[in-house]
XYZ file of C-alpha atoms in Angstrom:
259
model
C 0.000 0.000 0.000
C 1.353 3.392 -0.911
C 1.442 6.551 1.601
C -1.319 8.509 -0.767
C -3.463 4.578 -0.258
C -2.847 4.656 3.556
C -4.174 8.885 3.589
C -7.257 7.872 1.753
C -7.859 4.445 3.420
C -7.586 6.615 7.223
C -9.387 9.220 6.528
C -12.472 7.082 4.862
C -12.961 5.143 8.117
C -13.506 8.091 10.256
C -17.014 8.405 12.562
C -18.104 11.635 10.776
C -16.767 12.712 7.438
C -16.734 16.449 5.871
C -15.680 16.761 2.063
C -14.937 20.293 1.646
C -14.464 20.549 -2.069
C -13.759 24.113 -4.076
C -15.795 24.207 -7.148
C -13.732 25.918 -10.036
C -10.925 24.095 -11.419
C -11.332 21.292 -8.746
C -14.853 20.208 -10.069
C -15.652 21.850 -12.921
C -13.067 22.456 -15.590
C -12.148 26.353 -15.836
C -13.908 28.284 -18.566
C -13.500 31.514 -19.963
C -17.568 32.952 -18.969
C -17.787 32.031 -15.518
C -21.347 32.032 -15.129
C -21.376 28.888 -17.776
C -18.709 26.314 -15.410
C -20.620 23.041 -14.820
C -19.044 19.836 -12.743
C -18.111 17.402 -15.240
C -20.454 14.628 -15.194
C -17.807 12.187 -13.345
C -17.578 14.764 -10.432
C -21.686 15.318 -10.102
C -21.858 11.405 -9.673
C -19.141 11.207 -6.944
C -20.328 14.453 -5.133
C -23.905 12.848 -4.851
C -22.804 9.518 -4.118
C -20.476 10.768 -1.365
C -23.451 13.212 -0.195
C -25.838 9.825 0.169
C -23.524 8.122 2.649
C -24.176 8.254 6.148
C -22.088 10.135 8.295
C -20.806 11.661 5.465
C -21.489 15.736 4.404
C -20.323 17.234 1.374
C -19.767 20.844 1.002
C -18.923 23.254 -1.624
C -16.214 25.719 -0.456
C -16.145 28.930 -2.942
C -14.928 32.314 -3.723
C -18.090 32.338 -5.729
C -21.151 34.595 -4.055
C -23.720 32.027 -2.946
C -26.092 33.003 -5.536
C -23.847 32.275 -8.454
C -22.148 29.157 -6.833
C -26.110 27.641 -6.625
C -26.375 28.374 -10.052
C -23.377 26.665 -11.653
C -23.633 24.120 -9.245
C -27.531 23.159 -10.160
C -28.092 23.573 -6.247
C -31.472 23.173 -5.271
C -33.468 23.608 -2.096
C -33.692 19.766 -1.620
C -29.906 19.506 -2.123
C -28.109 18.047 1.119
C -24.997 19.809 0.143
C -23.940 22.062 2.084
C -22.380 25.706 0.774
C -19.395 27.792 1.853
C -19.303 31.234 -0.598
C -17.665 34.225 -0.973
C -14.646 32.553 0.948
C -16.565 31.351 3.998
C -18.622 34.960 4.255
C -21.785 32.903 3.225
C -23.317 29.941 4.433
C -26.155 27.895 3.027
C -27.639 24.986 5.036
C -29.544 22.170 4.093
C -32.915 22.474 5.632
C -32.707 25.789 6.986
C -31.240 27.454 3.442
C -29.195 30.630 3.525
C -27.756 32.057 6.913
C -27.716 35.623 7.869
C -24.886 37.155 7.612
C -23.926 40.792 8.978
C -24.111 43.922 6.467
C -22.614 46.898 7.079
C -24.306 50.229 5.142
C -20.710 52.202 4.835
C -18.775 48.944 3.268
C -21.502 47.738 1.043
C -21.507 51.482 -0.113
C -18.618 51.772 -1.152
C -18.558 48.010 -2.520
C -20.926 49.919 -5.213
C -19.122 52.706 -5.765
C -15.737 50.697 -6.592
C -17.662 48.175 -8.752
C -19.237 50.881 -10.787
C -15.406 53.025 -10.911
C -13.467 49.913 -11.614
C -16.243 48.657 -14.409
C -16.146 52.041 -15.808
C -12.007 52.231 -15.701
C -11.923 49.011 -17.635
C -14.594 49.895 -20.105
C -11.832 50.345 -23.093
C -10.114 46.959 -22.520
C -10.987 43.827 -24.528
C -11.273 40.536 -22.547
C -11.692 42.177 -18.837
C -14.444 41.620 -16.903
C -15.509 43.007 -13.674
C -17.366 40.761 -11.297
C -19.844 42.650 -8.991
C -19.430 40.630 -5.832
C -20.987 40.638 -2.046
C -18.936 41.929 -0.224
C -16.351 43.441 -2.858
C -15.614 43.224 -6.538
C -13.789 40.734 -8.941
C -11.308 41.781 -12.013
C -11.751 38.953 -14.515
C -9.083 39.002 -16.870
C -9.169 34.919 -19.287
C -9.839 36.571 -22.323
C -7.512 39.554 -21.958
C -4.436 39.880 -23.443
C -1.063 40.674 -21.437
C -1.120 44.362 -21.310
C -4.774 44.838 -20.790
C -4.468 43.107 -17.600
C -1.712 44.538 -16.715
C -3.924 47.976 -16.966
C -6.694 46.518 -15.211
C -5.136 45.067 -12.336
C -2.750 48.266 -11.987
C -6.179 50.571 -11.699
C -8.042 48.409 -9.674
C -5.347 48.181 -6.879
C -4.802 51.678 -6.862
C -8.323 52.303 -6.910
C -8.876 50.307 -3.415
C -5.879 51.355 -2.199
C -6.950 55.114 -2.234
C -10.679 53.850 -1.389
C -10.617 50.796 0.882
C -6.733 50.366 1.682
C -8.232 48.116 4.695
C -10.091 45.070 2.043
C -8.293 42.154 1.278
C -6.593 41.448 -1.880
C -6.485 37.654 -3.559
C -5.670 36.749 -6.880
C -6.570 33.323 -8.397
C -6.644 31.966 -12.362
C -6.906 35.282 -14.163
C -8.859 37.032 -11.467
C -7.885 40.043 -9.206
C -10.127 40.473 -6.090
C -10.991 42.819 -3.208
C -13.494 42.350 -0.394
C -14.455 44.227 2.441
C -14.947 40.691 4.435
C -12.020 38.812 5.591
C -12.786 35.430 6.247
C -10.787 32.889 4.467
C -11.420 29.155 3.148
C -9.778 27.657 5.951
C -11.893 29.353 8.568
C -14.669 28.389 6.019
C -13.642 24.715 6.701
C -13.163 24.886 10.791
C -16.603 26.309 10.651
C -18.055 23.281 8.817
C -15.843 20.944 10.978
C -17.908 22.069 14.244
C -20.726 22.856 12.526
C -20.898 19.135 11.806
C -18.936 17.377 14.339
C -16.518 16.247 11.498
C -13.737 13.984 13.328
C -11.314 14.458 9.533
C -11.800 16.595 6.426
C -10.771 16.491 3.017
C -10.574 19.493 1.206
C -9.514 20.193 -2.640
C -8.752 22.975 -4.178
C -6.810 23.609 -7.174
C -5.835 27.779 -6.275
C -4.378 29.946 -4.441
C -6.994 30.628 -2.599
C -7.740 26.957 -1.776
C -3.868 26.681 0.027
C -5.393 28.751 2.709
C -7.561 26.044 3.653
C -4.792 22.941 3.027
C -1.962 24.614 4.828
C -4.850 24.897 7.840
C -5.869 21.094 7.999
C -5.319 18.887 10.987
C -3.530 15.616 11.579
C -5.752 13.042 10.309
C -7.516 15.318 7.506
C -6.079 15.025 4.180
C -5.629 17.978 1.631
C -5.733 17.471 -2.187
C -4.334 19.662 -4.843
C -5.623 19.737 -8.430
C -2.960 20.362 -10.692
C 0.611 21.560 -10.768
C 2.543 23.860 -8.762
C 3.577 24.376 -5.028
C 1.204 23.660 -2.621
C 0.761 22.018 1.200
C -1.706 19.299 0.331
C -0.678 16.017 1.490
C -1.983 14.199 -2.155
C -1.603 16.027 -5.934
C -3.394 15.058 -8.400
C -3.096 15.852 -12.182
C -6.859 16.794 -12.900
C -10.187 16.631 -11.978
C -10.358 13.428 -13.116
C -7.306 12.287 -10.729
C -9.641 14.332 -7.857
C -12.767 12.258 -8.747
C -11.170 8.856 -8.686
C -10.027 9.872 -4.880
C -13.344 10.307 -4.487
C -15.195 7.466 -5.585
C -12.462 5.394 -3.431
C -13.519 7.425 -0.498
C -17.085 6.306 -1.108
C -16.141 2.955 -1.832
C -14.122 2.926 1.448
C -16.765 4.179 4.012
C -19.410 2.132 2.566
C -17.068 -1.109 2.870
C -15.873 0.199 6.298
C -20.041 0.782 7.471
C -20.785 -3.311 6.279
C-alpha cells in the first residue's frame, strides 16, 4: 500500500466525514464565462454519491457569491450539500437554506461605488471583466491579453488602495479580487468541521486561494491539490479526473468500512 493509499484508506474510516471541495478548477473544468462552469459529469456522480452516505457531508467551499455558486452548481433547495461562498462569508444549510450574515451600510456602499469606478475604468479593454461581488468586486481578466491586464489590475489596486486600503486582496486563475470581508477558506472549513462534528476533512482545491484552507488542515484530515505547482496538500493530483477517482475510493471505502 502506498502513503497517498494509507491517507485515503484513514481518513475514509472516520465516525463523521466532511468533504470540503472548491468548485472551479477542482470540479468543474475552468472556462473563460464564468457564469457557464458546470461539474463534469464524473464529479456530479461522486459528489452525490459521497453526499448519500451516512455520516458523510459534502460541502462546496467557494470564492463564488452564494447566488452564483447555486447556479453553476444546479443547487437546489432539496440539495443536502452544504455551501461555503464568498470565501466562507456565506453559508447555506440544508434544511434551513441561507444564513444571515452581517451587512454593514458604509462597506456595502462603497462596494458599489468601486464596482461601478473599476467597471467604468476598464470599459476600453478587450477581454476584462468586472465581477460585482458581495462583499467586494472581482477583475476577470481569461480573455484579456497581457497588457490589458496589466492595466486593469494596476487601476483596480490603486483604486482600493486610495478607497478601501483596509479590504483584502487575492488573486486566483486570471482574477484580481478585493473584499471588504475577511474570512478565508480555511476558517470556512473549521466552521463546517464544528458545525458538523466532522472527526477528519478532506478538502480540494486547485488555487491559491484553496492553500489557505490545506496549509490549515489537521492531523488526520487530508488535503488534495488539483494540478501543478507548489502547494501544502498532502496528495496532488493531475486533474479533476485524478480528484474524482479519490473520491469514488472514499465512497467505496466508508461504505465497505459501514458493512
Amino acid at each position: 500500500m502506498t502513503a497517498a493509499d494509507a491517507a485515503i484508506e484513514a481518513v475514509s474510516t472516520t465516525a463523521v466525514l466532511l468533504v470540503a471541495l472548491d468548485f472551479d478548477g477542482t470540479l468543474s473544468p475552468l472556462v473563460d464565462d464564468p457564469m457557464t462552469a458546470r461539474m463534469t459529469p464524473r464529479a456530479r456522480a461522486a459528489v452525490d454519491a459521497l453526499a448519500a452516505l451516512p455520516d458523510t457531508v459534502v460541502a462546496l467551499v467557494s470564492g463564488r457569491s452564494l447566488g452564483h455558486l447555486r447556479e453553476i452548481a444546479e443547487h437546489d433547495d432539496a440539495s443536502p450539500i452544504w455551501l461555503a461562498a464568498s470565501h466562507g462569508a456565506q453559508f447555506w444549510t440544508p434544511g434551513a437554506g441561507e444564513e444571515p450574515a452581517p451587512d454593514d451600510a458604509d462597506d456595502l456602499a462603497l462596494r458599489d461605488r468601486l464596482q461601478s469606478t473599476i467597471s467604468g475604468g476598464v470599459d476600453h479593454l478587450d477581454g476584462v471583466w468586472i465581477e460585482p461581488k458581495e462583499f467586494g468586486v472581482g477583475v476577470h481578466t481569461r480573455r484579456a491579453d497581457a497588457a490589458a491586464t496589466e492595466e486593469a489590475r494596476g487601476l483596480a489596486d490603486r483604486l482600493v488602495a486610495e478607497e478601501a486600503p483596509d479590504w483584502r486582496r487575492r488573486t486566483g486563475h486570471d482574477i484580481l479580487e478585493f473584499a471588504f470581508r475577511h474570512e478565508g477558506k480555511d476558517s470556512a472549513v473549521e466552521h463546517l468541521r464544528e458545525r458538523i462534528g466532522a472527526t477528519a476533512v478532506i478538502f480540494a482545491g486547485d488555487d491559491v486561494t484553496d492553500e489557505d484552507a490545506l496549509g490549515a488542515l489537521a492531523s488526520g484530515d487530508l488535503g488534495i491539490h488539483v494540478g501543478s505547482g507548489e502547494t501544502a496538500a498532502t496528495l496532488k493530483v493531475a486533474d479533476i479526473d485524478g480528484l474524482v477517482d479519490v473520491l469514488e475510493a472514499v465512497a467505496h471505502q466508508r461504505v465497505a468500512h459501514a458493512q
